[in-house]
Amino acid sequence: MSRLALVLVSCVAAQAYAKCEADGLYVFPAPGAVIPLNAKFILEGTGSDAARVSKLVGGGELVLRSGNDEVRVTVQRGWSSSMKRVAVMLKPASELMPNQSYTLAIEKLLPGYKVLNPNAAETLTWRTGAIADTSAPRYQVKPAVAEGLYKKESDGLTRQLKIRTTLEEEGPAYFVATVQRARGNPAKQVYPVVINGGDAVLGHDACSGTFTFDDGRAYKIWLEAYDSAGNKAVEKLPMIEAQAPRPQ
């Protein structure tokens, strides 16, 4: 695939998807969302909460509670980014009941946690739908790099690539992205990136992030799409090659 030309977006656009949050949790699906009965979750810790989230693996069991049900949740090792983030998988032991409100009982293990998802509920609570999700997401528009951002301020550097796609999928979805320098033989970076409104943002702000990019370097990007039940898109995508954003 030919190298994609990237544009530096304006500060107004940058503020829309670049925000520095040092400590806290990102959760997929976002708290408050409607989830399928067979939902799986990604719990991501940033800053000092990265270590707290990492310690959940193999530790005390979690539970999802509703008024009429309680389901055990296992914490499985997931991914670590090079920019102070750790993500783990949360897998309920059985399907949830339909049309119920479930809360993840995690306060004892992560006291004082803060949810960083924009416009999300402050507690880890979701509402189930009526059925399980057994259909894999499909690409209506295949992913491509839409724009890049390079922003240097007194508190640090923000460097991001925005990838745009359209999925045939009713619920929330995410990519597992693999990023590697196009030249030489450096290690691959692998990390999940949530798709919001058709956009997924790879990179970092002044505090933390999903991937590290170096000035002007070419990168190879591989993407795999999953929905909130863990169904993986069947179609295998070609590698994307793109330039990391740099000062102009």
mmCIF file of C-alpha atoms in Angstrom:
data_model
loop_
_atom_site.group_PDB
_atom_site.id
_atom_site.type_symbol
_atom_site.label_atom_id
_atom_site.label_comp_id
_atom_site.label_asym_id
_atom_site.label_seq_id
_atom_site.Cartn_x
_atom_site.Cartn_y
_atom_site.Cartn_z
ATOM 1 C CA MET A 1 0.000 0.000 0.000
ATOM 2 C CA SER A 2 1.338 3.445 -0.850
ATOM 3 C CA ARG A 3 2.430 5.757 1.914
ATOM 4 C CA LEU A 4 -0.339 8.055 3.080
ATOM 5 C CA ALA A 5 0.167 11.790 3.265
ATOM 6 C CA LEU A 6 -0.867 13.219 6.617
ATOM 7 C CA VAL A 7 -2.019 16.702 7.512
ATOM 8 C CA LEU A 8 -1.489 18.610 10.715
ATOM 9 C CA VAL A 9 -4.882 19.500 12.124
ATOM 10 C CA SER A 10 -5.656 22.843 13.737
ATOM 11 C CA CYS A 11 -5.575 23.426 17.472
ATOM 12 C CA VAL A 12 -9.380 23.488 17.535
ATOM 13 C CA ALA A 13 -9.543 20.013 16.012
ATOM 14 C CA ALA A 14 -6.739 18.846 18.269
ATOM 15 C CA GLN A 15 -8.698 19.749 21.385
ATOM 16 C CA ALA A 16 -11.532 17.531 20.195
ATOM 17 C CA TYR A 17 -9.527 14.326 20.527
ATOM 18 C CA ALA A 18 -6.344 15.155 22.436
ATOM 19 C CA LYS A 19 -6.681 15.382 26.193
ATOM 20 C CA CYS A 20 -4.103 14.695 28.848
ATOM 21 C CA GLU A 21 -5.333 12.499 31.695
ATOM 22 C CA ALA A 22 -2.537 11.115 33.871
ATOM 23 C CA ASP A 23 -4.271 8.712 36.290
ATOM 24 C CA GLY A 24 -7.503 6.777 35.960
ATOM 25 C CA LEU A 25 -9.400 4.095 34.069
ATOM 26 C CA TYR A 26 -10.647 3.736 30.528
ATOM 27 C CA VAL A 27 -13.255 1.003 30.153
ATOM 28 C CA PHE A 28 -14.652 -0.776 27.098
ATOM 29 C CA PRO A 29 -17.590 -0.807 26.610
ATOM 30 C CA ALA A 30 -17.949 2.589 28.249
ATOM 31 C CA PRO A 31 -19.895 2.575 31.531
ATOM 32 C CA GLY A 32 -23.548 3.354 30.880
ATOM 33 C CA ALA A 33 -23.591 1.568 27.515
ATOM 34 C CA VAL A 34 -26.041 -1.148 26.527
ATOM 35 C CA ILE A 35 -24.162 -4.442 26.244
ATOM 36 C CA PRO A 36 -24.956 -7.911 24.876
ATOM 37 C CA LEU A 37 -25.529 -10.817 27.260
ATOM 38 C CA ASN A 38 -22.127 -12.291 26.335
ATOM 39 C CA ALA A 39 -20.177 -9.044 26.718
ATOM 40 C CA LYS A 40 -16.456 -8.979 27.480
ATOM 41 C CA PHE A 41 -14.691 -5.942 28.849
ATOM 42 C CA ILE A 42 -11.342 -4.187 28.592
ATOM 43 C CA LEU A 43 -10.146 -2.345 31.696
ATOM 44 C CA GLU A 44 -7.307 0.082 31.035
ATOM 45 C CA GLY A 45 -5.229 1.876 33.650
ATOM 46 C CA THR A 46 -3.220 5.023 32.904
ATOM 47 C CA GLY A 47 -0.448 6.670 34.913
ATOM 48 C CA SER A 48 -0.276 5.321 38.461
ATOM 49 C CA ASP A 49 -3.415 3.252 37.827
ATOM 50 C CA ALA A 50 -1.540 1.174 35.234
ATOM 51 C CA ALA A 51 0.200 -0.710 38.057
ATOM 52 C CA ARG A 52 -3.046 -1.133 39.995
ATOM 53 C CA VAL A 53 -4.810 -2.614 36.981
ATOM 54 C CA SER A 54 -1.889 -4.929 36.218
ATOM 55 C CA LYS A 55 -2.079 -6.377 39.756
ATOM 56 C CA LEU A 56 -5.683 -7.486 39.154
ATOM 57 C CA VAL A 57 -4.433 -10.351 36.963
ATOM 58 C CA GLY A 58 -4.469 -13.543 38.989
ATOM 59 C CA GLY A 59 -5.696 -11.687 42.069
ATOM 60 C CA GLY A 60 -9.052 -11.621 43.800
ATOM 61 C CA GLU A 61 -12.080 -12.425 41.709
ATOM 62 C CA LEU A 62 -14.441 -9.717 40.567
ATOM 63 C CA VAL A 63 -18.206 -9.980 40.220
ATOM 64 C CA LEU A 64 -20.883 -8.282 38.156
ATOM 65 C CA ARG A 65 -23.999 -7.735 40.260
ATOM 66 C CA SER A 66 -27.574 -6.913 39.398
ATOM 67 C CA GLY A 67 -30.657 -7.043 41.583
ATOM 68 C CA ASN A 68 -31.323 -10.648 40.537
ATOM 69 C CA ASP A 69 -27.954 -12.036 39.517
ATOM 70 C CA GLU A 70 -24.273 -12.260 40.363
ATOM 71 C CA VAL A 71 -21.666 -13.387 37.809
ATOM 72 C CA ARG A 72 -18.000 -14.074 38.517
ATOM 73 C CA VAL A 73 -15.494 -12.227 36.330
ATOM 74 C CA THR A 74 -11.948 -13.395 35.635
ATOM 75 C CA VAL A 75 -9.144 -10.929 34.909
ATOM 76 C CA GLN A 76 -6.832 -12.028 32.111
ATOM 77 C CA ARG A 77 -3.542 -10.508 31.056
ATOM 78 C CA GLY A 78 -3.918 -8.210 28.077
ATOM 79 C CA TRP A 79 -1.534 -5.560 26.762
ATOM 80 C CA SER A 80 1.044 -3.036 27.945
ATOM 81 C CA SER A 81 1.846 0.116 26.012
ATOM 82 C CA SER A 82 5.184 1.901 25.925
ATOM 83 C CA MET A 83 3.432 5.029 27.254
ATOM 84 C CA LYS A 84 2.305 4.160 30.815
ATOM 85 C CA ARG A 85 -0.847 2.218 30.013
ATOM 86 C CA VAL A 86 -1.943 -1.329 30.851
ATOM 87 C CA ALA A 87 -5.110 -3.041 29.600
ATOM 88 C CA VAL A 88 -6.585 -6.314 30.897
ATOM 89 C CA MET A 89 -9.485 -8.450 29.697
ATOM 90 C CA LEU A 90 -12.498 -9.022 31.954
ATOM 91 C CA LYS A 91 -14.456 -12.180 31.078
ATOM 92 C CA PRO A 92 -17.717 -13.066 32.848
ATOM 93 C CA ALA A 93 -18.022 -16.764 33.711
ATOM 94 C CA SER A 94 -21.500 -16.984 32.167
ATOM 95 C CA GLU A 95 -23.970 -14.951 30.151
ATOM 96 C CA LEU A 96 -25.696 -12.063 31.863
ATOM 97 C CA MET A 97 -29.454 -11.835 32.277
ATOM 98 C CA PRO A 98 -31.405 -9.712 29.767
ATOM 99 C CA ASN A 99 -32.654 -6.210 30.493
ATOM 100 C CA GLN A 100 -30.767 -5.836 33.761
ATOM 101 C CA SER A 101 -28.452 -3.210 35.208
ATOM 102 C CA TYR A 102 -25.073 -4.717 36.201
ATOM 103 C CA THR A 103 -22.336 -3.092 38.279
ATOM 104 C CA LEU A 104 -18.750 -4.344 38.505
ATOM 105 C CA ALA A 105 -17.803 -4.634 42.181
ATOM 106 C CA ILE A 106 -14.245 -3.309 42.018
ATOM 107 C CA GLU A 107 -14.059 -0.562 44.642
ATOM 108 C CA LYS A 108 -12.227 -2.762 47.185
ATOM 109 C CA LEU A 109 -9.490 -3.582 44.679
ATOM 110 C CA LEU A 110 -9.284 -0.119 43.076
ATOM 111 C CA PRO A 111 -10.431 2.308 45.790
ATOM 112 C CA GLY A 112 -11.095 5.819 44.591
ATOM 113 C CA TYR A 113 -10.942 4.881 40.914
ATOM 114 C CA LYS A 114 -11.756 7.539 38.320
ATOM 115 C CA VAL A 115 -13.432 6.768 34.995
ATOM 116 C CA LEU A 116 -11.804 8.760 32.170
ATOM 117 C CA ASN A 117 -14.143 7.808 29.302
ATOM 118 C CA PRO A 118 -15.760 11.025 28.000
ATOM 119 C CA ASN A 119 -19.438 11.356 28.922
ATOM 120 C CA ALA A 120 -19.467 7.950 30.631
ATOM 121 C CA ALA A 121 -21.103 6.973 33.909
ATOM 122 C CA GLU A 122 -18.865 7.463 36.941
ATOM 123 C CA THR A 123 -19.493 3.930 38.215
ATOM 124 C CA LEU A 124 -18.794 0.719 36.305
ATOM 125 C CA THR A 125 -22.409 -0.002 35.460
ATOM 126 C CA TRP A 126 -23.998 -1.238 32.221
ATOM 127 C CA ARG A 127 -27.455 -2.213 30.986
ATOM 128 C CA THR A 128 -27.901 -5.504 29.173
ATOM 129 C CA GLY A 129 -29.942 -5.852 26.016
ATOM 130 C CA ALA A 130 -32.175 -8.770 25.115
ATOM 131 C CA ILE A 131 -29.816 -11.153 23.316
ATOM 132 C CA ALA A 132 -26.225 -12.358 22.987
ATOM 133 C CA ASP A 133 -24.105 -11.078 20.105
ATOM 134 C CA THR A 134 -22.758 -13.865 17.877
ATOM 135 C CA SER A 135 -22.187 -11.866 14.662
ATOM 136 C CA ALA A 136 -18.714 -10.618 13.780
ATOM 137 C CA PRO A 137 -18.314 -6.966 12.723
ATOM 138 C CA ARG A 138 -17.918 -6.299 9.000
ATOM 139 C CA TYR A 139 -16.125 -3.477 7.213
ATOM 140 C CA GLN A 140 -18.289 -1.162 5.137
ATOM 141 C CA VAL A 141 -15.383 1.248 4.698
ATOM 142 C CA LYS A 142 -11.936 -0.205 5.326
ATOM 143 C CA PRO A 143 -9.659 1.613 7.779
ATOM 144 C CA ALA A 144 -7.358 4.357 6.497
ATOM 145 C CA VAL A 145 -5.324 7.108 8.164
ATOM 146 C CA ALA A 146 -7.444 10.257 8.112
ATOM 147 C CA GLU A 147 -5.164 12.802 9.733
ATOM 148 C CA GLY A 148 -2.240 13.320 12.068
ATOM 149 C CA LEU A 149 -1.583 15.597 15.002
ATOM 150 C CA TYR A 150 1.680 17.017 16.337
ATOM 151 C CA LYS A 151 1.295 19.427 19.241
ATOM 152 C CA LYS A 152 4.099 20.582 21.558
ATOM 153 C CA GLU A 153 3.245 22.503 24.708
ATOM 154 C CA SER A 154 4.941 23.284 27.994
ATOM 155 C CA ASP A 155 3.656 20.095 29.621
ATOM 156 C CA GLY A 156 4.860 17.807 26.827
ATOM 157 C CA LEU A 157 4.225 16.474 23.346
ATOM 158 C CA THR A 158 1.080 15.088 21.744
ATOM 159 C CA ARG A 159 1.575 12.962 18.646
ATOM 160 C CA GLN A 160 -1.370 10.999 17.221
ATOM 161 C CA LEU A 161 -2.731 9.339 14.105
ATOM 162 C CA LYS A 162 -6.467 9.150 13.564
ATOM 163 C CA ILE A 163 -7.753 6.103 11.674
ATOM 164 C CA ARG A 164 -11.214 6.218 10.164
ATOM 165 C CA THR A 165 -13.446 3.274 9.295
ATOM 166 C CA THR A 166 -17.100 2.257 9.001
ATOM 167 C CA LEU A 167 -18.255 -1.033 10.491
ATOM 168 C CA GLU A 168 -21.456 -2.961 10.101
ATOM 169 C CA GLU A 169 -21.869 -3.403 13.849
ATOM 170 C CA GLU A 170 -24.632 -2.228 16.173
ATOM 171 C CA GLY A 171 -22.595 -2.117 19.370
ATOM 172 C CA PRO A 172 -19.217 -0.689 20.398
ATOM 173 C CA ALA A 173 -16.071 -2.034 18.750
ATOM 174 C CA TYR A 174 -12.304 -1.730 18.999
ATOM 175 C CA PHE A 175 -9.117 -2.497 17.109
ATOM 176 C CA VAL A 176 -6.190 -4.503 18.331
ATOM 177 C CA ALA A 177 -3.484 -2.523 16.553
ATOM 178 C CA THR A 178 0.057 -3.675 15.847
ATOM 179 C CA VAL A 179 2.538 -0.901 15.052
ATOM 180 C CA GLN A 180 6.139 -1.311 13.878
ATOM 181 C CA ARG A 181 8.761 0.946 12.340
ATOM 182 C CA ALA A 182 8.844 0.354 8.583
ATOM 183 C CA ARG A 183 12.641 0.423 8.451
ATOM 184 C CA GLY A 184 15.005 -1.724 10.484
ATOM 185 C CA ASN A 185 13.777 -4.493 12.751
ATOM 186 C CA PRO A 186 12.385 -2.898 15.938
ATOM 187 C CA ALA A 187 9.943 -4.600 18.283
ATOM 188 C CA LYS A 188 6.251 -4.493 17.476
ATOM 189 C CA GLN A 189 3.899 -2.494 19.683
ATOM 190 C CA VAL A 190 0.485 -4.134 20.224
ATOM 191 C CA TYR A 191 -2.403 -2.438 22.018
ATOM 192 C CA PRO A 192 -6.249 -2.123 21.834
ATOM 193 C CA VAL A 193 -7.763 1.117 20.527
ATOM 194 C CA VAL A 194 -11.477 1.876 20.855
ATOM 195 C CA ILE A 195 -13.418 2.968 17.756
ATOM 196 C CA ASN A 196 -15.532 6.052 18.545
ATOM 197 C CA GLY A 197 -17.858 7.353 15.848
ATOM 198 C CA GLY A 198 -15.805 5.575 13.211
ATOM 199 C CA ASP A 199 -12.493 7.001 14.482
ATOM 200 C CA ALA A 200 -9.665 5.293 16.360
ATOM 201 C CA VAL A 201 -6.728 7.333 17.685
ATOM 202 C CA LEU A 202 -3.231 5.839 17.923
ATOM 203 C CA GLY A 203 -0.420 7.643 19.706
ATOM 204 C CA HIS A 204 0.099 9.599 22.909
ATOM 205 C CA ASP A 205 -0.427 12.885 24.669
ATOM 206 C CA ALA A 206 1.815 14.561 27.227
ATOM 207 C CA CYS A 207 0.824 12.064 29.940
ATOM 208 C CA SER A 208 0.336 8.638 28.411
ATOM 209 C CA GLY A 209 -0.857 6.858 25.314
ATOM 210 C CA THR A 210 -1.294 3.704 23.298
ATOM 211 C CA PHE A 211 1.757 3.913 21.009
ATOM 212 C CA THR A 212 5.083 5.719 20.657
ATOM 213 C CA PHE A 213 5.912 7.486 17.397
ATOM 214 C CA ASP A 214 9.220 9.091 16.417
ATOM 215 C CA ASP A 215 9.525 12.262 14.325
ATOM 216 C CA GLY A 216 8.785 11.652 10.669
ATOM 217 C CA ARG A 217 9.397 7.906 10.772
ATOM 218 C CA ALA A 218 7.414 5.551 8.570
ATOM 219 C CA TYR A 219 5.326 2.957 10.392
ATOM 220 C CA LYS A 220 3.515 -0.217 9.451
ATOM 221 C CA ILE A 221 0.099 -0.674 11.045
ATOM 222 C CA TRP A 222 -1.960 -3.869 11.206
ATOM 223 C CA LEU A 223 -5.539 -3.763 12.497
ATOM 224 C CA GLU A 224 -8.011 -6.392 13.732
ATOM 225 C CA ALA A 225 -11.549 -5.348 14.696
ATOM 226 C CA TYR A 226 -13.544 -6.852 17.580
ATOM 227 C CA ASP A 227 -16.984 -6.120 19.000
ATOM 228 C CA SER A 228 -18.050 -6.017 22.650
ATOM 229 C CA ALA A 229 -18.721 -9.776 22.687
ATOM 230 C CA GLY A 230 -15.224 -10.546 21.438
ATOM 231 C CA ASN A 231 -16.329 -11.460 17.910
ATOM 232 C CA LYS A 232 -13.480 -10.795 15.482
ATOM 233 C CA ALA A 233 -13.946 -9.405 11.972
ATOM 234 C CA VAL A 234 -13.280 -12.187 9.481
ATOM 235 C CA GLU A 235 -11.821 -10.074 6.681
ATOM 236 C CA LYS A 236 -8.046 -9.717 6.910
ATOM 237 C CA LEU A 237 -6.941 -6.160 6.222
ATOM 238 C CA PRO A 238 -3.835 -5.146 4.287
ATOM 239 C CA MET A 239 -1.044 -3.427 6.163
ATOM 240 C CA ILE A 240 -1.240 0.364 6.340
ATOM 241 C CA GLU A 241 1.967 2.387 6.048
ATOM 242 C CA ALA A 242 1.974 5.951 7.339
ATOM 243 C CA GLN A 243 4.332 8.728 8.394
ATOM 244 C CA ALA A 244 4.368 9.717 12.050
ATOM 245 C CA PRO A 245 3.286 13.349 12.555
ATOM 246 C CA ARG A 246 6.141 15.838 12.903
ATOM 247 C CA PRO A 247 6.599 19.587 13.280
ATOM 248 C CA GLN A 248 6.057 21.637 10.133
#
